[in-house]
């Protein structure tokens, strides 16, 4: 079984540096273009994908719909366990606004953020259920930056620390017990020439 972990496309809040969390912010025009670029890349590669599952938040759902339309791969029911980490009071704020309100140590304060152990637990639970249901399939997962970072941290500890980019692709493969990384946080499709992508 292979899974492709995709972070949704760009939103206006991403561009402004605002933490989105579980606030439902839609893709912007650039985010939709990013999704098209990844879809075209996936069409040209050898990997075969059977299903797409998203978090259900509109920025992930629309990303999944765009890719589904290009690949002609069915979009399954969203799974709420794929939603972004809840960030409580800091959702909607930029780094400067967070520091102005709570100081440079705001990350150490209890401002209603979902605990790391909790997001990792729901991420690993999702993976276990996915393996049980689709172990002979290849599934694209459209989710969110902090969610994906915490999932990878739960699987690989400190092996991967690079910030997860918008519309990045990470591919993991499982045969028996462990998930093996085949590709990590790749965004080369975002800089590829569109004419070459369509060849």
CSV table of C-alpha atoms in Angstrom, one decimal:
chain,number,residue,atom,x,y,z
A,1,UNK,CA,0.0,0.0,0.0
A,2,UNK,CA,1.2,3.5,-0.9
A,3,UNK,CA,-0.2,6.7,0.5
A,4,UNK,CA,0.5,10.2,-0.9
A,5,UNK,CA,0.3,12.9,1.8
A,6,UNK,CA,-0.6,16.2,0.3
A,7,UNK,CA,-0.9,19.6,2.0
A,8,UNK,CA,-3.7,21.7,0.5
A,9,UNK,CA,-3.0,24.6,-1.8
A,10,UNK,CA,-2.4,28.2,-0.8
A,11,UNK,CA,-5.0,30.4,0.9
A,12,UNK,CA,-5.1,34.1,1.6
A,13,UNK,CA,-4.4,33.4,5.3
A,14,UNK,CA,-1.3,31.3,4.3
A,15,UNK,CA,-0.1,34.2,2.2
A,16,UNK,CA,-0.6,36.6,5.1
A,17,UNK,CA,1.1,34.3,7.6
A,18,UNK,CA,-2.1,33.7,9.6
A,19,UNK,CA,-2.5,30.5,11.5
A,20,UNK,CA,-5.6,28.8,10.1
A,21,UNK,CA,-6.1,25.7,12.3
A,22,UNK,CA,-9.6,24.4,11.9
A,23,UNK,CA,-11.0,27.8,10.7
A,24,UNK,CA,-12.4,27.0,7.3
A,25,UNK,CA,-10.5,29.2,4.9
A,26,UNK,CA,-10.9,28.5,1.1
A,27,UNK,CA,-8.2,28.2,-1.5
A,28,UNK,CA,-7.2,31.3,-3.4
A,29,UNK,CA,-6.5,31.4,-7.1
A,30,UNK,CA,-2.8,30.5,-6.6
A,31,UNK,CA,-3.9,27.5,-4.5
A,32,UNK,CA,-6.2,26.2,-7.2
A,33,UNK,CA,-3.3,26.6,-9.8
A,34,UNK,CA,-1.0,24.7,-7.4
A,35,UNK,CA,-3.6,21.8,-7.2
A,36,UNK,CA,-3.8,21.7,-11.0
A,37,UNK,CA,0.0,21.5,-11.2
A,38,UNK,CA,0.2,18.6,-8.8
A,39,UNK,CA,-2.6,16.8,-10.6
A,40,UNK,CA,-0.8,17.2,-13.9
A,41,UNK,CA,2.4,15.9,-12.3
A,42,UNK,CA,0.6,12.8,-10.9
A,43,UNK,CA,-0.9,12.1,-14.4
A,44,UNK,CA,2.6,11.9,-15.8
A,45,UNK,CA,4.1,9.6,-13.2
A,46,UNK,CA,4.1,5.8,-12.8
A,47,UNK,CA,2.2,5.8,-9.5
A,48,UNK,CA,-1.4,4.6,-9.8
A,49,UNK,CA,-3.8,6.1,-7.3
A,50,UNK,CA,-7.1,4.4,-6.4
A,51,UNK,CA,-8.8,6.8,-4.0
A,52,UNK,CA,-8.5,10.4,-2.5
A,53,UNK,CA,-9.5,11.3,1.1
A,54,UNK,CA,-9.6,14.8,2.4
A,55,UNK,CA,-10.1,16.4,5.8
A,56,UNK,CA,-13.3,18.0,4.7
A,57,UNK,CA,-12.1,21.6,5.4
A,58,UNK,CA,-12.8,23.5,2.2
A,59,UNK,CA,-9.2,24.2,1.3
A,60,UNK,CA,-8.4,20.5,1.5
A,61,UNK,CA,-11.7,19.4,-0.1
A,62,UNK,CA,-11.3,21.7,-3.2
A,63,UNK,CA,-7.6,20.6,-3.6
A,64,UNK,CA,-8.9,17.0,-3.6
A,65,UNK,CA,-11.7,17.7,-6.0
A,66,UNK,CA,-9.3,19.4,-8.5
A,67,UNK,CA,-6.9,16.4,-8.4
A,68,UNK,CA,-9.7,13.9,-8.5
A,69,UNK,CA,-11.1,15.6,-11.6
A,70,UNK,CA,-7.7,15.5,-13.4
A,71,UNK,CA,-6.8,11.9,-12.4
A,72,UNK,CA,-10.4,10.5,-12.6
A,73,UNK,CA,-9.9,9.0,-9.2
A,74,UNK,CA,-12.8,8.8,-6.8
A,75,UNK,CA,-13.0,11.1,-3.9
A,76,UNK,CA,-14.1,9.2,-0.8
A,77,UNK,CA,-16.1,10.7,2.2
A,78,UNK,CA,-13.9,13.2,4.1
A,79,UNK,CA,-12.4,12.0,7.4
A,80,UNK,CA,-12.5,14.6,10.2
A,81,UNK,CA,-9.4,13.0,11.8
A,82,UNK,CA,-7.4,14.6,8.9
A,83,UNK,CA,-8.3,18.1,10.0
A,84,UNK,CA,-5.6,20.6,10.9
A,85,UNK,CA,-4.5,20.9,14.5
A,86,UNK,CA,-6.9,23.1,16.4
A,87,UNK,CA,-5.0,26.3,17.5
A,88,UNK,CA,-7.6,27.9,19.8
A,89,UNK,CA,-7.1,31.6,20.5
A,90,UNK,CA,-4.2,32.0,18.0
A,91,UNK,CA,-6.2,31.0,14.9
A,92,UNK,CA,-6.4,34.0,12.5
A,93,UNK,CA,-3.3,35.7,14.0
A,94,UNK,CA,0.0,36.5,12.4
A,95,UNK,CA,3.3,35.9,14.2
A,96,UNK,CA,3.5,39.7,15.0
A,97,UNK,CA,0.0,39.7,16.4
A,98,UNK,CA,0.7,36.6,18.6
A,99,UNK,CA,3.9,38.2,20.0
A,100,UNK,CA,2.1,41.5,20.6
A,101,UNK,CA,-0.7,39.7,22.7
A,102,UNK,CA,1.3,37.1,24.6
A,103,UNK,CA,5.0,37.7,24.1
A,104,UNK,CA,7.7,35.7,22.4
A,105,UNK,CA,6.9,32.6,24.6
A,106,UNK,CA,3.3,32.4,23.4
A,107,UNK,CA,3.9,28.8,22.3
A,108,UNK,CA,4.4,27.7,25.9
A,109,UNK,CA,1.0,29.1,27.0
A,110,UNK,CA,-2.3,27.2,27.1
A,111,UNK,CA,-4.3,29.2,24.5
A,112,UNK,CA,-6.6,26.3,23.6
A,113,UNK,CA,-4.3,24.5,21.2
A,114,UNK,CA,-4.8,20.8,20.6
A,115,UNK,CA,-2.1,18.9,22.4
A,116,UNK,CA,0.6,17.2,20.3
A,117,UNK,CA,-0.2,13.8,21.8
A,118,UNK,CA,-3.8,14.1,20.8
A,119,UNK,CA,-3.2,15.1,17.1
A,120,UNK,CA,-0.6,12.3,16.8
A,121,UNK,CA,-3.1,9.8,18.3
A,122,UNK,CA,-5.8,10.7,15.8
A,123,UNK,CA,-3.3,10.7,12.9
A,124,UNK,CA,-2.0,7.2,13.8
A,125,UNK,CA,-5.5,6.0,14.4
A,126,UNK,CA,-6.5,7.1,10.9
A,127,UNK,CA,-3.5,5.3,9.4
A,128,UNK,CA,-4.3,2.1,11.2
A,129,UNK,CA,-7.9,2.2,9.9
A,130,UNK,CA,-6.8,3.1,6.4
A,131,UNK,CA,-4.5,0.1,6.4
A,132,UNK,CA,-7.3,-2.2,7.5
A,133,UNK,CA,-9.7,-1.0,4.9
A,134,UNK,CA,-7.4,-0.3,1.9
A,135,UNK,CA,-4.2,-2.3,2.3
A,136,UNK,CA,-4.2,-3.4,-1.4
A,137,UNK,CA,-4.9,0.2,-2.7
A,138,UNK,CA,-2.9,3.4,-3.1
A,139,UNK,CA,-4.6,6.4,-1.5
A,140,UNK,CA,-4.0,10.2,-1.8
A,141,UNK,CA,-4.6,12.0,1.5
A,142,UNK,CA,-5.2,15.8,1.4
A,143,UNK,CA,-4.6,17.4,4.7
A,144,UNK,CA,-2.8,20.2,6.5
A,145,UNK,CA,0.7,21.4,7.4
A,146,UNK,CA,0.7,20.9,11.2
A,147,UNK,CA,-1.3,17.7,10.9
A,148,UNK,CA,1.2,16.2,8.4
A,149,UNK,CA,4.2,17.4,10.4
A,150,UNK,CA,2.9,15.7,13.5
A,151,UNK,CA,2.0,12.5,11.7
A,152,UNK,CA,5.5,12.3,10.3
A,153,UNK,CA,7.0,13.1,13.7
A,154,UNK,CA,4.9,10.3,15.2
A,155,UNK,CA,6.2,7.8,12.6
A,156,UNK,CA,9.8,9.0,12.3
A,157,UNK,CA,10.6,11.1,15.5
A,158,UNK,CA,13.0,13.9,14.5
A,159,UNK,CA,14.0,12.4,11.1
A,160,UNK,CA,11.9,15.0,9.2
A,161,UNK,CA,11.8,18.6,10.4
A,162,UNK,CA,11.5,20.6,7.2
A,163,UNK,CA,8.4,22.8,7.1
A,164,UNK,CA,5.6,21.1,5.0
A,165,UNK,CA,5.0,23.2,1.9
A,166,UNK,CA,1.6,24.0,0.3
A,167,UNK,CA,0.8,21.4,-2.3
A,168,UNK,CA,3.8,19.3,-1.3
A,169,UNK,CA,3.8,15.6,-1.9
A,170,UNK,CA,5.1,12.9,0.5
A,171,UNK,CA,4.8,9.3,-0.4
A,172,UNK,CA,4.9,6.4,2.1
A,173,UNK,CA,4.8,2.7,1.4
A,174,UNK,CA,3.7,-0.1,3.8
A,175,UNK,CA,4.1,-3.8,3.2
A,176,UNK,CA,4.0,-5.3,6.7
A,177,UNK,CA,4.7,-3.3,9.9
A,178,UNK,CA,6.4,-0.1,9.0
A,179,UNK,CA,5.8,2.8,6.7
A,180,UNK,CA,8.8,3.5,4.5
A,181,UNK,CA,9.2,7.0,3.0
A,182,UNK,CA,9.7,7.1,-0.8
A,183,UNK,CA,9.4,10.8,-1.3
A,184,UNK,CA,9.4,13.7,1.2
A,185,UNK,CA,7.8,17.2,1.0
A,186,UNK,CA,8.4,17.5,-2.8
A,187,UNK,CA,7.1,20.6,-4.5
A,188,UNK,CA,9.0,20.4,-7.8
A,189,UNK,CA,5.7,20.5,-9.7
A,190,UNK,CA,5.2,24.1,-8.6
A,191,UNK,CA,8.2,25.2,-10.5
A,192,UNK,CA,7.8,23.0,-13.5
A,193,UNK,CA,7.1,24.6,-16.9
A,194,UNK,CA,3.3,24.2,-17.6
A,195,UNK,CA,3.9,23.4,-21.3
A,196,UNK,CA,6.2,20.5,-20.3
A,197,UNK,CA,3.7,19.3,-17.7
A,198,UNK,CA,1.1,18.9,-20.4
A,199,UNK,CA,3.3,17.0,-22.8
